[in-house]
Amino acid sequence: MTSTRVTIQDVADRLGLSKFSVSRALSGKPGVAETTRSRVLQAAHAMGYRVQAEMAHPVGQILFVRSDIDPVSSELWLNIMHGAEAEAERLGYSILSRQARYLNAGANLDPSIVGLILAVPRPADIAEIAARSGVPVVCASYVEPLVRFDHVVGADWESGVAVARMLTGMGHRHAVFVHGSSLPLGRHERFRGFKDGMLETPGAVVEDLIYDEAGGFRRPFLAYLRNGGTPTALFCGHDGIAVSAVSELLQMGLRIPDDVSVVGYSDFACATQISPHLTTVRTPQVEMGAAMVRCIADRLALPENRSKAPVRMALAAEIVRRASSGPAGNPPWQKLLPTLSAVA
């Protein structure tokens, strides 16, 4: 079976333009109105015509709205933005990065802005402002129910299930999901999946431990142990929490993974900068950024695409097994508790 290659003439026929005009628009040459150039590039993308990167003139800018940089999520957002920039360049767009307060301040969007990526933990905080922009919007985290924005996230629920099945397969029957906040829906979905996966095994127990990350892991963890907790494995909401847990557990005299296994989430650089190296869930952060740009490009390709049903896209992750996880041990929690409490 042969496929028909899309030509410049095909694009011209689709738009009712001359081949000469389409050629000049695609090559970025002068003498073509910007509105016409935009129509040509959008149609070429929709029809599968490959525009050479050195010839393409940007259709417009995609505003990448990000949170203030913080130590935990900065690597995530930077990886997402890297993917968005690469895909935007391939498709003839450019990425303009601004902090979320840029929108909150009520700034008027430049006419060159053709789409918004909301790379923030809680898109609802700026959803109304984003909706008023009139351009396609895609979120890098979960949107509120039935909001007419696209979103691209990691497959949090199924990641939680997969971690649980890995741990129960190694004999773990008492596990704890450790997280610093219940607000981000992604963490809630990971915990929900983790519970579902653990409870597939008869007799398994799964709990969660929420604590203030700024206050440290040790005190709330010891309080949990004093209340009868006896976990053999910890699944942490992100790698930053997991690194803190590993550090504190080692200082308490525990052996990882002989006494207790620790699993993180995201596969940040810190996962291999500690000893033992961290078992974690590698999320496709760069691919998420690229997918967000494609969502916007698809909305722009044809006028009727703007009103199509919102897309909810979840990209599957993978578990990376390293030295911090192993068969279930028998941690001496009750034996160590008096000593541990004394140093807390």
CSV table of C-alpha atoms in Angstrom, one decimal:
chain,number,residue,atom,x,y,z
A,1,MET,CA,0.0,0.0,0.0
A,2,THR,CA,1.5,3.4,-1.0
A,3,SER,CA,0.8,6.7,0.7
A,4,THR,CA,0.4,9.9,-1.2
A,5,ARG,CA,2.9,12.6,-0.3
A,6,VAL,CA,1.3,16.0,0.5
A,7,THR,CA,2.6,18.7,-1.8
A,8,ILE,CA,2.6,22.5,-1.8
A,9,GLN,CA,-0.1,22.3,-4.5
A,10,ASP,CA,-2.3,20.2,-2.2
A,11,VAL,CA,-2.0,22.9,0.5
A,12,ALA,CA,-2.8,25.6,-2.1
A,13,ASP,CA,-5.9,23.8,-3.3
A,14,ARG,CA,-7.1,23.3,0.3
A,15,LEU,CA,-6.9,27.0,1.0
A,16,GLY,CA,-7.8,28.4,-2.4
A,17,LEU,CA,-4.5,30.1,-2.8
A,18,SER,CA,-1.8,30.1,-5.6
A,19,LYS,CA,1.1,27.7,-5.3
A,20,PHE,CA,3.4,30.7,-5.5
A,21,SER,CA,1.7,32.3,-2.4
A,22,VAL,CA,1.9,29.1,-0.4
A,23,SER,CA,5.6,28.6,-1.3
A,24,ARG,CA,6.5,32.1,-0.2
A,25,ALA,CA,4.5,31.6,3.0
A,26,LEU,CA,6.2,28.4,3.9
A,27,SER,CA,9.7,29.7,3.1
A,28,GLY,CA,9.2,32.9,5.2
A,29,LYS,CA,9.7,35.2,2.3
A,30,PRO,CA,8.2,38.7,2.3
A,31,GLY,CA,5.1,39.7,0.4
A,32,VAL,CA,2.7,37.5,2.3
A,33,ALA,CA,0.3,38.8,4.9
A,34,GLU,CA,0.9,37.4,8.4
A,35,THR,CA,-2.7,36.2,8.6
A,36,THR,CA,-2.2,34.3,5.3
A,37,ARG,CA,1.1,32.9,6.5
A,38,SER,CA,-0.5,31.6,9.7
A,39,ARG,CA,-3.3,29.9,7.7
A,40,VAL,CA,-0.8,28.2,5.4
A,41,LEU,CA,1.3,26.9,8.2
A,42,GLN,CA,-1.6,25.7,10.2
A,43,ALA,CA,-3.1,23.9,7.2
A,44,ALA,CA,0.3,22.4,6.2
A,45,HIS,CA,0.6,20.9,9.7
A,46,ALA,CA,-2.9,19.5,9.7
A,47,MET,CA,-2.4,17.9,6.3
A,48,GLY,CA,0.9,16.3,7.3
A,49,TYR,CA,3.1,18.5,5.1
A,50,ARG,CA,6.6,18.6,6.7
A,51,VAL,CA,7.8,22.2,6.8
A,52,GLN,CA,11.6,22.5,6.9
A,53,ALA,CA,12.6,24.0,10.2
A,54,GLU,CA,15.0,26.5,8.5
A,55,MET,CA,12.1,27.7,6.2
A,56,ALA,CA,9.3,27.9,8.7
A,57,HIS,CA,8.2,31.3,10.0
A,58,PRO,CA,6.6,31.0,13.4
A,59,VAL,CA,2.8,30.9,13.4
A,60,GLY,CA,2.9,32.6,16.8
A,61,GLN,CA,4.0,32.3,20.4
A,62,ILE,CA,2.7,29.8,23.0
A,63,LEU,CA,2.8,31.3,26.4
A,64,PHE,CA,4.3,28.9,29.0
A,65,VAL,CA,2.9,30.0,32.3
A,66,ARG,CA,4.9,28.5,35.2
A,67,SER,CA,5.0,28.7,38.9
A,68,ASP,CA,7.7,30.4,40.9
A,69,ILE,CA,10.8,28.1,40.9
A,70,ASP,CA,11.0,26.0,44.0
A,71,PRO,CA,13.5,23.2,44.9
A,72,VAL,CA,11.0,20.4,44.6
A,73,SER,CA,9.2,21.0,41.3
A,74,SER,CA,11.7,23.1,39.3
A,75,GLU,CA,13.2,20.1,37.6
A,76,LEU,CA,9.8,18.9,36.6
A,77,TRP,CA,8.7,22.2,35.0
A,78,LEU,CA,12.0,22.7,33.3
A,79,ASN,CA,11.9,19.3,31.7
A,80,ILE,CA,8.3,19.9,30.5
A,81,MET,CA,9.3,23.3,29.1
A,82,HIS,CA,12.3,21.7,27.3
A,83,GLY,CA,9.9,19.2,25.6
A,84,ALA,CA,7.5,22.1,24.7
A,85,GLU,CA,10.3,24.2,23.2
A,86,ALA,CA,11.6,21.3,21.0
A,87,GLU,CA,8.1,20.5,19.7
A,88,ALA,CA,7.2,24.1,19.2
A,89,GLU,CA,10.3,24.6,17.1
A,90,ARG,CA,9.5,21.6,15.0
A,91,LEU,CA,6.0,22.8,14.3
A,92,GLY,CA,7.0,26.4,13.6
A,93,TYR,CA,5.9,28.0,16.9
A,94,SER,CA,8.0,29.6,19.7
A,95,ILE,CA,7.7,29.3,23.5
A,96,LEU,CA,7.5,32.4,25.7
A,97,SER,CA,7.9,31.7,29.4
A,98,ARG,CA,6.2,33.8,32.1
A,99,GLN,CA,5.5,33.3,35.8
A,100,ALA,CA,1.9,32.8,36.8
A,101,ARG,CA,1.7,36.2,38.4
A,102,TYR,CA,2.0,37.6,34.8
A,103,LEU,CA,-1.6,36.4,34.2
A,104,ASN,CA,-2.8,37.2,37.7
A,105,ALA,CA,-1.8,40.8,37.2
A,106,GLY,CA,-4.3,41.1,34.4
A,107,ALA,CA,-1.7,41.7,31.6
A,108,ASN,CA,-3.2,41.9,28.1
A,109,LEU,CA,-1.8,39.1,26.0
A,110,ASP,CA,0.2,40.1,22.9
A,111,PRO,CA,-1.6,39.4,19.7
A,112,SER,CA,1.2,37.0,18.8
A,113,ILE,CA,0.1,34.6,21.6
A,114,VAL,CA,-1.8,31.7,20.0
A,115,GLY,CA,-2.0,29.3,23.0
A,116,LEU,CA,-1.4,28.9,26.7
A,117,ILE,CA,0.3,26.1,28.6
A,118,LEU,CA,-0.5,26.3,32.3
A,119,ALA,CA,2.5,24.6,34.0
A,120,VAL,CA,1.2,25.2,37.5
A,121,PRO,CA,0.1,22.8,40.3
A,122,ARG,CA,-3.4,24.3,40.5
A,123,PRO,CA,-4.7,25.5,37.1
A,124,ALA,CA,-8.0,26.5,38.8
A,125,ASP,CA,-6.2,29.5,40.4
A,126,ILE,CA,-5.8,31.2,37.0
A,127,ALA,CA,-8.4,29.3,34.9
A,128,GLU,CA,-10.8,32.2,34.6
A,129,ILE,CA,-8.1,34.6,33.3
A,130,ALA,CA,-6.8,31.9,30.9
A,131,ALA,CA,-10.3,31.3,29.6
A,132,ARG,CA,-10.8,35.0,28.8
A,133,SER,CA,-7.7,34.9,26.6
A,134,GLY,CA,-9.7,33.3,23.8
A,135,VAL,CA,-6.8,31.0,22.8
A,136,PRO,CA,-6.4,27.3,23.3
A,137,VAL,CA,-5.4,26.3,26.8
A,138,VAL,CA,-3.7,23.1,27.9
A,139,CYS,CA,-2.7,22.3,31.5
A,140,ALA,CA,0.3,20.4,32.9
A,141,SER,CA,-1.8,19.1,35.8
A,142,TYR,CA,-5.4,18.1,36.5
A,143,VAL,CA,-8.1,20.5,35.6
A,144,GLU,CA,-11.3,20.9,37.5
A,145,PRO,CA,-14.2,18.6,36.5
A,146,LEU,CA,-15.7,19.5,33.1
A,147,VAL,CA,-13.5,22.5,32.6
A,148,ARG,CA,-13.0,23.0,28.8
A,149,PHE,CA,-9.2,23.0,28.8
A,150,ASP,CA,-7.1,20.1,27.6
A,151,HIS,CA,-4.7,18.6,30.1
A,152,VAL,CA,-1.6,16.3,29.8
A,153,VAL,CA,-0.5,14.6,33.0
A,154,GLY,CA,1.4,11.5,34.1
A,155,ALA,CA,-0.6,8.3,34.6
A,156,ASP,CA,-0.6,8.7,38.4
A,157,TRP,CA,-3.3,6.1,39.3
A,158,GLU,CA,-1.7,3.3,37.3
A,159,SER,CA,1.8,4.3,38.6
A,160,GLY,CA,0.5,3.8,42.1
A,161,VAL,CA,-0.9,0.4,41.2
A,162,ALA,CA,2.3,-0.7,39.6
A,163,VAL,CA,4.4,0.3,42.6
A,164,ALA,CA,2.1,-1.6,44.9
A,165,ARG,CA,2.2,-4.7,42.8
A,166,MET,CA,6.0,-4.5,42.7
A,167,LEU,CA,6.2,-4.3,46.5
A,168,THR,CA,3.6,-7.0,47.2
A,169,GLY,CA,5.5,-9.2,44.7
A,170,MET,CA,8.5,-8.8,47.0
A,171,GLY,CA,6.6,-9.8,50.1
A,172,HIS,CA,5.6,-6.4,51.5
A,173,ARG,CA,2.3,-6.4,53.3
A,174,HIS,CA,2.4,-3.1,55.2
A,175,ALA,CA,3.3,0.0,53.3
A,176,VAL,CA,2.9,3.8,53.7
A,177,PHE,CA,2.4,6.5,51.2
A,178,VAL,CA,4.4,9.5,52.4
A,179,HIS,CA,3.5,13.0,51.1
A,180,GLY,CA,3.8,16.6,52.1
A,181,SER,CA,0.5,17.9,50.8
A,182,SER,CA,-2.9,16.5,50.0
A,183,LEU,CA,-3.6,19.4,47.6
A,184,PRO,CA,-2.1,18.3,44.3
A,185,LEU,CA,-4.5,15.9,42.7
A,186,GLY,CA,-1.7,14.0,41.1
A,187,ARG,CA,-0.5,12.9,44.5
A,188,HIS,CA,-4.0,12.0,45.5
A,189,GLU,CA,-4.3,9.8,42.4
A,190,ARG,CA,-1.0,8.1,43.2
A,191,PHE,CA,-2.2,7.2,46.7
A,192,ARG,CA,-5.5,6.0,45.3
A,193,GLY,CA,-3.8,3.7,42.9
A,194,PHE,CA,-1.3,2.6,45.5
A,195,LYS,CA,-4.2,1.6,47.8
A,196,ASP,CA,-6.0,-0.2,45.0
A,197,GLY,CA,-2.8,-2.1,44.1
A,198,MET,CA,-1.9,-3.0,47.7
A,199,LEU,CA,-5.4,-4.3,48.5
A,200,GLU,CA,-5.3,-6.7,45.7
A,201,THR,CA,-3.2,-8.8,48.0
A,202,PRO,CA,-5.2,-10.4,51.0
A,203,GLY,CA,-3.9,-9.1,54.3
A,204,ALA,CA,-2.1,-6.1,52.9
A,205,VAL,CA,-2.2,-2.8,54.9
A,206,VAL,CA,-1.7,0.6,53.3
A,207,GLU,CA,-1.7,4.0,55.1
A,208,ASP,CA,-0.6,7.5,54.4
A,209,LEU,CA,1.6,9.9,56.3
A,210,ILE,CA,1.1,13.6,55.6
A,211,TYR,CA,3.6,16.0,57.0
A,212,ASP,CA,5.0,19.5,56.6
A,213,GLU,CA,8.0,19.1,54.4
A,214,ALA,CA,9.6,22.2,55.8
A,215,GLY,CA,9.4,20.7,59.3
A,216,GLY,CA,11.2,17.5,58.4
A,217,PHE,CA,10.4,13.8,58.1
A,218,ARG,CA,11.6,12.4,61.4
A,219,ARG,CA,9.2,13.7,64.0
A,220,PRO,CA,6.0,12.9,62.2
A,221,PHE,CA,7.4,9.5,61.2
A,222,LEU,CA,8.2,8.7,64.8
A,223,ALA,CA,4.8,9.8,65.9
A,224,TYR,CA,3.3,7.4,63.3
A,225,LEU,CA,5.5,4.6,64.7
A,226,ARG,CA,4.4,5.3,68.3
A,227,ASN,CA,0.8,4.9,67.1
A,228,GLY,CA,1.6,1.4,66.1
A,229,GLY,CA,2.9,1.7,62.5
A,230,THR,CA,5.1,-1.2,61.4
A,231,PRO,CA,5.8,-0.6,57.7
A,232,THR,CA,8.3,-2.5,55.6
A,233,ALA,CA,8.0,-0.1,52.6
A,234,LEU,CA,7.5,3.6,52.0
A,235,PHE,CA,6.2,5.0,48.7
A,236,CYS,CA,6.9,8.7,48.6
A,237,GLY,CA,5.0,11.4,46.8
A,238,HIS,CA,8.1,12.6,44.9
A,239,ASP,CA,11.8,12.0,44.9
A,240,GLY,CA,12.6,15.0,47.2
A,241,ILE,CA,10.5,13.4,50.0
A,242,ALA,CA,12.1,10.0,49.3
A,243,VAL,CA,15.6,11.4,49.6
A,244,SER,CA,14.7,13.0,52.9
A,245,ALA,CA,13.2,9.7,54.1
A,246,VAL,CA,16.3,7.7,53.1
A,247,SER,CA,18.6,10.2,54.9
A,248,GLU,CA,16.6,10.2,58.1
A,249,LEU,CA,16.1,6.4,58.2
A,250,LEU,CA,19.9,5.8,57.7
A,251,GLN,CA,20.6,8.3,60.6
A,252,MET,CA,18.2,6.3,62.7
A,253,GLY,CA,20.3,3.2,62.1
A,254,LEU,CA,18.0,1.4,59.7
A,255,ARG,CA,19.3,-0.5,56.7
A,256,ILE,CA,17.8,0.2,53.3
A,257,PRO,CA,16.4,-1.9,51.8
A,258,ASP,CA,17.2,-4.8,54.3
A,259,ASP,CA,14.9,-3.3,57.0
A,260,VAL,CA,12.7,-1.0,54.9
A,261,SER,CA,12.3,-0.3,51.2
A,262,VAL,CA,11.9,3.3,49.9
A,263,VAL,CA,10.4,4.2,46.5
A,264,GLY,CA,10.2,7.7,45.0
A,265,TYR,CA,8.4,9.3,42.1
A,266,SER,CA,9.6,11.3,39.1
A,267,ASP,CA,13.2,10.1,38.7
A,268,PHE,CA,14.8,13.5,39.4
A,269,ALA,CA,18.6,13.8,39.3
A,270,CYS,CA,18.7,13.4,43.1
A,271,ALA,CA,17.6,9.8,42.7
A,272,THR,CA,21.1,8.7,41.8
A,273,GLN,CA,22.9,11.2,44.0
A,274,ILE,CA,22.2,9.3,47.2
A,275,SER,CA,23.3,5.9,48.5
A,276,PRO,CA,21.6,3.6,48.0
A,277,HIS,CA,20.3,4.8,44.7
A,278,LEU,CA,16.6,5.4,44.7
A,279,THR,CA,14.0,3.1,43.1
A,280,THR,CA,11.5,5.5,41.6
A,281,VAL,CA,8.8,6.0,38.9
A,282,ARG,CA,10.2,7.7,35.8
A,283,THR,CA,7.6,10.1,34.4
A,284,PRO,CA,7.8,11.2,30.7
A,285,GLN,CA,8.2,14.9,31.5
A,286,VAL,CA,9.8,16.0,28.2
A,287,GLU,CA,7.2,14.0,26.3
A,288,MET,CA,4.4,15.7,28.3
A,289,GLY,CA,5.7,19.2,27.2
A,290,ALA,CA,5.7,18.1,23.5
A,291,ALA,CA,2.2,16.6,23.8
A,292,MET,CA,0.9,19.9,25.2
A,293,VAL,CA,2.2,21.8,22.2
A,294,ARG,CA,0.6,19.3,19.9
A,295,CYS,CA,-2.7,19.8,21.7
A,296,ILE,CA,-2.6,23.5,20.9
A,297,ALA,CA,-1.4,23.0,17.3
A,298,ASP,CA,-4.3,20.6,16.7
A,299,ARG,CA,-6.8,23.2,18.1
A,300,LEU,CA,-5.3,25.8,15.8
A,301,ALA,CA,-5.2,23.6,12.7
A,302,LEU,CA,-8.9,24.0,11.8
A,303,PRO,CA,-11.5,26.4,13.1
A,304,GLU,CA,-13.9,23.5,14.0
A,305,ASN,CA,-11.2,22.0,16.2
A,306,ARG,CA,-11.5,24.8,18.7
A,307,SER,CA,-14.9,23.6,19.8
A,308,LYS,CA,-14.1,19.9,20.1
A,309,ALA,CA,-14.4,18.1,23.4
A,310,PRO,CA,-11.5,18.7,25.8
A,311,VAL,CA,-8.7,16.2,25.8
A,312,ARG,CA,-7.6,14.4,29.0
A,313,MET,CA,-4.3,12.8,28.2
A,314,ALA,CA,-2.3,10.7,30.7
A,315,LEU,CA,1.2,9.4,29.6
A,316,ALA,CA,2.3,6.2,31.1
A,317,ALA,CA,5.4,6.1,33.3
A,318,GLU,CA,7.9,3.3,34.1
A,319,ILE,CA,9.4,1.9,37.3
A,320,VAL,CA,13.2,2.2,37.6
A,321,ARG,CA,14.4,-0.4,40.1
A,322,ARG,CA,17.5,0.6,42.0
A,323,ALA,CA,19.1,-0.4,45.3
A,324,SER,CA,16.6,1.3,47.7
A,325,SER,CA,14.0,-1.5,47.3
A,326,GLY,CA,14.1,-5.2,48.0
A,327,PRO,CA,12.3,-8.1,49.6
A,328,ALA,CA,10.3,-7.3,52.8
A,329,GLY,CA,12.4,-7.2,55.9
A,330,ASN,CA,11.5,-7.2,59.6
A,331,PRO,CA,12.3,-3.7,60.7
A,332,PRO,CA,12.9,-3.6,64.5
A,333,TRP,CA,10.6,-0.6,65.0
A,334,GLN,CA,9.4,-1.4,68.5
A,335,LYS,CA,12.9,-2.3,69.7
A,336,LEU,CA,14.4,0.9,68.2
A,337,LEU,CA,11.5,3.2,69.2
A,338,PRO,CA,12.7,4.2,72.7
A,339,THR,CA,16.2,5.1,71.3
A,340,LEU,CA,14.7,6.8,68.2
A,341,SER,CA,12.3,8.9,70.3
A,342,ALA,CA,15.2,10.1,72.5
A,343,VAL,CA,17.0,11.6,69.5
A,344,ALA,CA,13.9,13.0,67.8
